[in-house]
XYZ file of C-alpha atoms in Angstrom:
533
model
C 88.945 17.582 126.772
C 85.637 18.640 125.159
C 84.014 15.369 126.175
C 85.243 15.793 129.751
C 83.775 19.303 129.900
C 80.476 17.883 128.626
C 80.333 15.383 131.473
C 81.303 18.037 134.022
C 78.327 20.041 132.783
C 76.143 16.969 133.192
C 77.365 16.424 136.745
C 77.090 20.022 137.896
C 74.392 22.638 138.372
C 76.340 25.627 137.179
C 75.656 28.787 139.122
C 77.427 31.181 136.775
C 75.498 34.313 135.878
C 75.488 36.577 132.847
C 75.413 40.332 132.986
C 73.004 41.544 130.263
C 69.386 42.395 131.018
C 67.025 42.131 128.071
C 63.888 44.184 127.628
C 60.385 42.813 127.306
C 57.590 44.511 125.420
C 54.758 45.541 127.696
C 53.952 47.941 130.510
C 55.884 48.103 133.763
C 52.988 47.993 136.212
C 51.980 44.619 137.572
C 48.694 43.298 136.227
C 48.305 45.581 133.172
C 49.726 43.195 130.564
C 47.343 40.675 129.031
C 49.974 37.935 128.752
C 52.283 36.141 131.176
C 56.066 36.599 130.891
C 58.270 33.702 132.022
C 62.055 34.068 132.165
C 63.621 30.680 131.445
C 67.251 31.752 131.908
C 69.927 30.870 129.404
C 68.612 30.552 125.856
C 68.858 26.999 124.448
C 71.249 26.488 121.561
C 68.675 24.250 119.877
C 65.363 22.486 120.493
C 66.896 19.014 120.167
C 68.445 19.219 123.662
C 69.894 15.709 123.725
C 73.493 16.765 124.379
C 73.073 18.271 127.867
C 71.140 17.875 131.118
C 69.836 21.440 131.468
C 66.400 20.630 132.849
C 65.343 24.301 132.986
C 65.820 24.768 129.243
C 63.654 21.671 128.803
C 60.729 23.807 129.983
C 60.508 24.863 126.340
C 60.249 21.263 125.179
C 57.517 20.351 127.645
C 55.342 23.271 126.494
C 55.979 23.146 122.731
C 55.921 19.376 122.295
C 54.353 16.336 123.931
C 55.265 12.663 124.172
C 53.373 9.400 124.409
C 52.857 9.922 128.158
C 53.446 12.650 130.702
C 53.679 12.898 134.485
C 51.942 15.175 136.954
C 53.430 17.066 139.895
C 53.245 13.920 142.037
C 55.023 11.807 139.424
C 51.975 9.812 138.353
C 52.079 8.750 134.714
C 49.238 10.198 132.629
C 48.112 9.681 129.026
C 49.355 12.300 126.577
C 49.512 11.745 122.794
C 48.882 8.087 123.598
C 45.365 7.859 125.007
C 46.071 4.371 126.401
C 48.604 1.565 126.491
C 48.728 -2.113 127.302
C 51.465 -4.456 128.496
C 51.870 -8.109 127.557
C 51.938 -10.920 130.120
C 55.712 -11.031 130.577
C 55.823 -7.199 130.764
C 58.267 -6.767 127.895
C 55.999 -5.324 125.210
C 54.103 -2.020 125.343
C 51.359 -1.233 122.840
C 50.363 2.449 122.662
C 47.141 3.731 121.099
C 47.678 7.171 119.561
C 44.745 9.566 119.949
C 42.658 10.016 116.825
C 42.538 13.728 117.677
C 46.343 14.047 118.010
C 47.643 16.332 115.261
C 50.602 18.565 114.512
C 49.988 22.305 114.595
C 49.487 22.291 110.801
C 46.509 19.942 111.199
C 48.227 16.786 109.945
C 47.641 13.617 111.950
C 50.291 12.452 114.377
C 50.892 8.808 113.550
C 52.686 5.836 115.063
C 55.216 6.135 112.236
C 56.090 9.629 113.487
C 57.262 8.040 116.736
C 59.223 5.359 114.884
C 61.042 8.108 112.994
C 61.569 10.077 116.201
C 63.188 7.185 118.077
C 65.364 6.356 115.067
C 66.643 9.945 115.114
C 67.169 10.008 118.881
C 69.234 6.792 118.738
C 71.152 7.590 115.566
C 74.859 6.766 115.993
C 75.842 10.227 114.792
C 73.571 12.017 117.256
C 75.280 13.450 120.356
C 72.903 12.059 122.970
C 73.752 11.879 126.676
C 70.443 10.081 127.324
C 70.824 7.234 124.828
C 71.566 4.530 127.412
C 68.137 5.071 128.949
C 66.650 3.459 125.846
C 68.961 0.448 125.772
C 66.173 -1.482 127.495
C 64.502 -1.480 124.038
C 65.396 -4.550 121.990
C 68.053 -3.654 119.402
C 68.506 -0.059 120.583
C 72.060 -0.438 121.872
C 73.346 -2.161 118.733
C 71.704 0.464 116.521
C 73.191 3.335 118.546
C 76.617 1.712 118.188
C 76.228 1.503 114.416
C 75.458 -2.226 114.209
C 72.642 -2.556 111.697
C 69.772 -0.299 110.764
C 66.667 0.738 112.679
C 64.586 -2.113 111.266
C 66.319 -4.290 113.878
C 65.055 -2.086 116.721
C 61.765 -3.211 118.276
C 59.870 0.052 117.762
C 57.152 -0.619 115.185
C 54.021 1.012 113.810
C 51.365 -1.740 113.760
C 48.990 0.634 111.997
C 48.550 4.384 111.673
C 47.572 4.872 115.310
C 49.179 1.879 117.072
C 52.797 1.828 118.241
C 54.547 -1.225 119.674
C 57.777 -1.094 121.696
C 59.358 -4.374 122.792
C 61.930 -4.483 125.608
C 64.857 -6.744 126.462
C 63.555 -7.334 129.974
C 60.673 -6.220 132.234
C 61.278 -2.533 132.897
C 58.645 -1.093 135.216
C 60.170 2.396 134.961
C 59.966 2.552 131.151
C 56.993 4.934 131.240
C 58.884 7.167 133.695
C 61.601 7.472 131.067
C 59.138 8.233 128.265
C 57.504 10.938 130.419
C 60.691 13.028 130.419
C 60.587 16.216 128.272
C 63.355 14.993 125.941
C 60.994 12.301 124.621
C 58.421 14.873 123.538
C 57.595 14.234 119.867
C 59.309 16.538 117.386
C 60.841 16.371 113.936
C 64.581 16.387 114.601
C 66.007 18.457 111.759
C 67.802 21.686 110.942
C 64.753 23.733 111.918
C 65.214 22.669 115.551
C 68.905 23.588 115.351
C 68.240 27.097 113.989
C 64.980 27.430 115.894
C 65.032 31.183 116.369
C 65.348 31.632 112.616
C 63.167 28.734 111.434
C 60.486 28.678 114.164
C 57.667 29.019 111.605
C 58.793 25.806 109.877
C 58.772 23.711 113.059
C 55.903 21.268 113.611
C 54.616 21.479 117.182
C 52.870 18.651 119.026
C 52.315 20.417 122.376
C 50.034 23.041 123.874
C 51.951 26.047 122.488
C 53.813 27.008 119.336
C 56.358 29.770 118.749
C 54.516 32.642 117.092
C 57.309 35.210 116.960
C 60.920 35.835 117.935
C 61.536 39.429 119.002
C 64.580 41.418 117.977
C 66.090 40.878 121.438
C 65.695 37.082 121.100
C 62.643 36.650 123.333
C 60.015 34.164 122.138
C 56.282 34.785 121.983
C 54.326 31.551 122.355
C 50.781 31.206 121.071
C 48.213 28.595 121.983
C 48.322 25.661 119.576
C 44.730 25.381 118.377
C 45.441 21.953 116.859
C 46.631 20.495 120.190
C 44.364 17.609 121.168
C 43.659 19.155 124.604
C 43.665 22.826 123.580
C 40.405 23.547 125.436
C 42.273 23.149 128.736
C 44.985 25.698 127.839
C 44.283 28.885 129.820
C 46.415 31.587 128.170
C 46.362 32.515 124.501
C 49.851 34.041 124.637
C 52.979 33.523 126.735
C 56.221 35.483 126.465
C 59.438 33.587 127.210
C 62.543 35.644 127.982
C 66.178 34.564 128.354
C 67.831 36.641 131.071
C 70.824 34.573 132.166
C 71.469 36.268 135.503
C 69.661 35.872 138.810
C 70.288 39.520 139.717
C 69.055 40.837 136.361
C 66.050 38.491 136.518
C 65.129 39.831 139.949
C 65.431 43.431 138.707
C 63.127 42.626 135.775
C 60.725 40.871 138.159
C 60.595 43.818 140.554
C 59.930 46.241 137.680
C 57.178 43.891 136.401
C 58.909 43.152 133.121
C 58.642 39.454 133.915
C 56.100 37.536 136.007
C 57.854 34.227 136.670
C 61.501 33.231 137.059
C 63.490 30.658 139.000
C 66.368 30.619 141.488
C 66.671 34.240 142.657
C 69.782 35.509 144.463
C 70.047 33.725 147.815
C 70.472 37.053 149.600
C 66.952 38.130 148.512
C 65.068 34.980 149.517
C 63.858 36.273 152.882
C 62.216 39.358 151.370
C 60.645 37.389 148.536
C 59.386 34.742 150.931
C 57.840 37.346 153.223
C 55.925 38.770 150.271
C 54.553 35.332 149.369
C 56.175 35.340 145.944
C 58.282 32.169 146.092
C 57.723 28.436 146.268
C 60.309 25.651 146.582
C 59.836 22.657 144.304
C 62.042 19.559 144.835
C 63.819 18.205 141.802
C 66.236 15.353 141.457
C 69.524 17.064 142.102
C 72.043 16.197 144.811
C 74.915 18.314 146.109
C 77.855 16.071 146.982
C 81.499 15.736 147.900
C 83.276 13.283 145.594
C 86.675 11.769 146.453
C 89.413 11.392 143.853
C 90.038 7.647 143.927
C 92.359 7.854 140.913
C 94.926 9.592 143.122
C 97.348 7.715 145.348
C 97.723 8.760 148.968
C 95.665 9.246 152.066
C 92.404 9.887 150.171
C 92.401 6.160 149.340
C 91.709 5.460 153.029
C 87.990 4.690 153.479
C 88.159 5.532 157.188
C 89.250 9.064 156.315
C 86.404 9.396 153.813
C 83.887 8.088 156.341
C 85.176 10.453 159.001
C 84.639 13.410 156.650
C 81.050 12.290 156.045
C 80.439 11.996 159.791
C 82.043 15.367 160.572
C 80.055 17.608 158.203
C 76.890 19.355 159.315
C 74.374 18.968 156.518
C 71.977 21.134 158.488
C 74.431 24.054 158.634
C 75.221 23.771 154.922
C 71.531 23.763 154.007
C 70.345 26.394 156.471
C 73.257 28.813 156.745
C 75.255 28.488 153.512
C 72.241 28.000 151.227
C 69.511 29.860 153.151
C 67.122 26.905 153.413
C 66.831 26.602 149.621
C 67.812 22.912 149.838
C 67.092 19.917 152.088
C 69.820 18.076 154.023
C 70.603 14.766 152.291
C 70.198 11.776 154.584
C 70.489 9.170 151.800
C 71.908 8.585 148.329
C 68.402 8.602 146.837
C 66.078 11.604 147.413
C 62.654 11.109 149.028
C 59.468 10.642 146.988
C 61.176 8.972 144.033
C 58.871 6.764 141.944
C 58.850 3.005 142.432
C 57.985 2.605 138.738
C 54.394 1.583 139.495
C 52.807 5.004 140.102
C 53.818 4.732 143.754
C 56.788 5.947 145.796
C 60.041 4.251 146.704
C 60.390 4.014 150.476
C 63.803 5.472 151.119
C 66.121 4.645 154.001
C 67.837 7.399 155.985
C 71.509 6.538 156.396
C 73.122 9.906 157.179
C 72.496 12.423 159.959
C 71.840 16.127 159.482
C 74.052 17.059 162.430
C 77.728 16.025 162.684
C 78.596 12.842 164.586
C 81.791 14.104 166.196
C 82.658 11.058 168.321
C 82.181 8.731 165.371
C 84.212 11.037 163.114
C 87.124 11.170 165.568
C 87.098 7.392 166.040
C 87.186 6.847 162.272
C 90.012 9.287 161.631
C 92.028 7.712 164.443
C 91.879 4.455 162.488
C 92.946 6.160 159.247
C 96.389 6.895 157.843
C 95.872 10.639 158.033
C 98.432 12.383 160.218
C 97.406 15.746 161.648
C 99.243 18.786 160.330
C 101.242 16.747 157.817
C 98.837 16.621 154.874
C 96.537 19.227 153.371
C 93.492 18.087 151.393
C 92.565 20.066 148.292
C 88.813 20.676 147.882
C 87.864 22.069 144.464
C 84.608 23.555 143.180
C 83.108 25.385 140.225
C 83.543 29.030 141.077
C 80.310 30.654 142.298
C 79.192 32.518 145.402
C 77.112 29.536 146.562
C 79.814 26.917 146.004
C 82.394 29.057 147.780
C 80.105 29.424 150.807
C 79.483 25.672 150.881
C 83.149 24.709 150.637
C 84.305 27.322 153.147
C 81.654 25.989 155.555
C 82.831 22.399 155.029
C 86.502 23.359 155.494
C 85.593 25.085 158.762
C 83.631 22.052 159.986
C 86.463 19.636 159.149
C 89.024 21.887 160.803
C 86.977 22.212 163.991
C 85.709 18.628 164.237
C 88.686 16.666 162.874
C 91.650 19.068 162.851
C 91.846 18.427 159.093
C 93.758 20.875 156.933
C 91.660 21.715 153.861
C 92.496 24.094 151.030
C 89.439 25.269 149.053
C 89.899 26.473 145.489
C 87.337 27.537 142.894
C 87.819 27.198 139.141
C 86.110 28.146 135.921
C 84.508 25.273 134.022
C 87.487 24.641 131.745
C 89.951 24.943 134.626
C 87.821 22.593 136.749
C 87.829 20.019 133.939
C 91.589 20.357 133.583
C 92.193 19.845 137.318
C 90.024 16.713 137.314
C 91.786 15.374 134.219
C 95.191 15.939 135.825
C 94.171 14.448 139.220
C 95.257 17.625 140.959
C 92.737 17.472 143.812
C 91.539 15.275 146.670
C 87.856 16.186 146.937
C 85.472 17.849 144.481
C 82.186 19.540 145.304
C 79.822 18.437 142.533
C 76.079 18.515 141.906
C 74.426 15.509 140.266
C 71.015 15.362 138.671
C 69.018 12.261 137.837
C 67.666 12.159 134.306
C 64.540 10.152 135.125
C 62.356 9.350 138.102
C 63.529 5.964 139.386
C 65.925 4.865 142.199
C 68.642 3.153 140.081
C 69.081 6.357 138.074
C 70.644 7.937 141.178
C 73.053 5.042 141.717
C 74.076 3.973 138.211
C 76.291 7.044 137.736
C 78.685 5.554 140.330
C 79.087 2.262 138.454
C 82.477 1.416 136.964
C 81.420 1.872 133.341
C 79.401 5.057 133.804
C 80.673 7.914 131.656
C 79.745 10.244 134.520
C 81.986 8.408 136.983
C 85.039 10.612 136.473
C 86.499 9.953 139.909
C 87.752 6.377 139.776
C 85.294 4.462 141.960
C 85.065 0.767 141.084
C 83.226 -2.026 142.891
C 82.059 -5.054 140.910
C 79.459 -6.082 143.499
C 77.964 -2.584 143.476
C 77.781 -2.682 139.673
C 75.997 -6.048 139.810
C 73.453 -4.894 142.383
C 72.525 -1.731 140.478
C 72.187 -3.522 137.147
C 70.132 -6.291 138.721
C 67.838 -3.764 140.436
C 67.126 -2.164 137.059
C 66.070 -5.498 135.553
C 64.426 -7.218 138.531
C 60.684 -7.694 138.194
C 60.021 -8.713 141.805
C 59.731 -5.489 143.845
C 60.965 -7.080 147.078
C 64.125 -8.373 145.406
C 64.590 -5.057 143.608
C 64.534 -3.128 146.886
C 66.936 -5.637 148.440
C 69.438 -4.989 145.656
C 69.032 -1.218 145.981
C 69.513 -1.366 149.743
C 72.611 -3.513 149.355
C 73.995 -1.129 146.717
C 73.569 1.742 149.185
C 75.262 -0.321 151.901
C 78.247 -0.859 149.603
C 78.487 2.893 148.998
C 78.289 3.479 152.744
C 81.143 1.034 153.322
C 83.326 2.411 150.518
C 82.212 6.065 150.865
C 83.356 7.287 147.429
C 80.817 10.093 147.634
C 79.213 12.095 150.443
C 75.662 13.402 149.827
C 75.235 16.881 151.331
C 71.827 18.157 150.221
C 68.899 17.555 147.902
C 68.210 20.517 145.652
C 65.021 22.507 145.116
C 63.966 24.741 142.283
C 62.910 28.080 143.769
C 60.116 29.612 141.690
C 59.281 33.319 141.959
C 55.951 34.542 140.639
C 53.829 37.640 140.875
C 50.829 37.442 143.181
C 48.432 37.959 140.279
C 49.707 34.865 138.439
C 47.874 31.595 139.017
C 47.866 28.050 137.638
C 51.621 27.474 137.547
C 52.681 23.906 138.286
C 55.568 21.583 137.612
C 56.144 17.946 136.838
C 57.903 15.991 139.572
C 61.311 16.818 138.128
C 60.608 20.535 138.414
C 59.871 21.438 134.788
C 57.399 24.327 134.666
C 54.157 23.701 132.749
C 52.434 26.771 131.319
C 49.188 25.336 129.986
C 47.215 26.300 133.118
C 48.956 29.641 133.799
C 46.908 32.816 133.637
C 46.698 36.362 135.003
C 44.101 36.771 137.726
C 41.804 39.733 137.219
C 40.668 41.286 140.471
C 37.008 42.154 140.732
């Protein structure tokens, strides 16, 4: 049951809110503090962060630690602790040169051996790591993670103090995209990261900031890491990070100038915030979907019914009316502007319409086994204001366009997990999020062996196409496999994409320099308070 709940958390962007507002030291008038305050939301349990997909909490990782490479807001891979890298002729061996100026915050050199230790800890068989399979492209990594042998059999080696070699099983042109994710930021994985609010002074930091103090209310004061190799580019000496886990409480703190930056305000307040020029929408790799329960016998097994539901929904209405234009209608299984693994963009194919196709929907349902007024479909969702609005909108659309009878029911997380485990539903509204910037990462969760495929979809040809696309070196053949994989999903319709998600960032008008990586993680190294002349 616990494992199932874990995967439900991975699959879903939870919209639950807390109810406690925390105070922040400083004055209440905008522009009088000499440091920026960023509210990150729910406080992380630890700074290891390998056991969940909470990308917002990873904002701490990306500012306290740094990896071999990083990515900019357009997804281009940039040098980080590694000043350069080279690739052998068959594209299976990366050699990274660690900067001579790269040091921990205590002044000790960061070495290639530090990365060897880091990867051995990340892949340890006893480590709860939902990302581990990403690294199975490394020779020996899968066997080591499964407890077969020690790390000496894994092809991650320190050639000398400042040279790291990583050898792969096959050409993997998205390997750097994986390494650019915040979870691969270099840190010493130990008890200090587990009890970080207590042991923050013992932690070694490799990024642009370090934790200088934890306030009595749990907020964290970050201070510029003077030993960071690129510290001259860091704008602010101090940053305060707060942990208000409620959109309403965050907005109240924002309006009283207790915080300067926060994300995802209440949908009802977006118009006012937008009019004042205080919000921006940043795409990140999340997808709102309807998923069909293919482990359940009955009419939901009919692909014509599933296709008719896809054709009958108005993605435009869901995005514009239910979610106040905070998202973009999904016209494909893969979002736009995803990396092609070569510092370019994958050219996506639009396969869904934003408006309902009523004639097509009616033709499809006429070919299905569904009999009007004799069966009621159960649509479940994680209970939140937004999810209820979405599902009520969908039920209305299906009733009007197809005469379908749909019962919508919201559940708490544990109840939702129980309903899925017991197969007591027909359709589930679920949000997915890709864990790295590459097309197959959006499709592989639907493969038969995926631990995130909780809904019973199985197609051997689809599995083959996705796996082959991950390994294929020829870009033309890779795209062919991806296109065919999408065609298979279209024909089977186990899942209906509804919208691509955005991260809505609110900031005071006197705050400048905020930017994100392509996944939406907020970088604070360029943030500062503008002083008006």
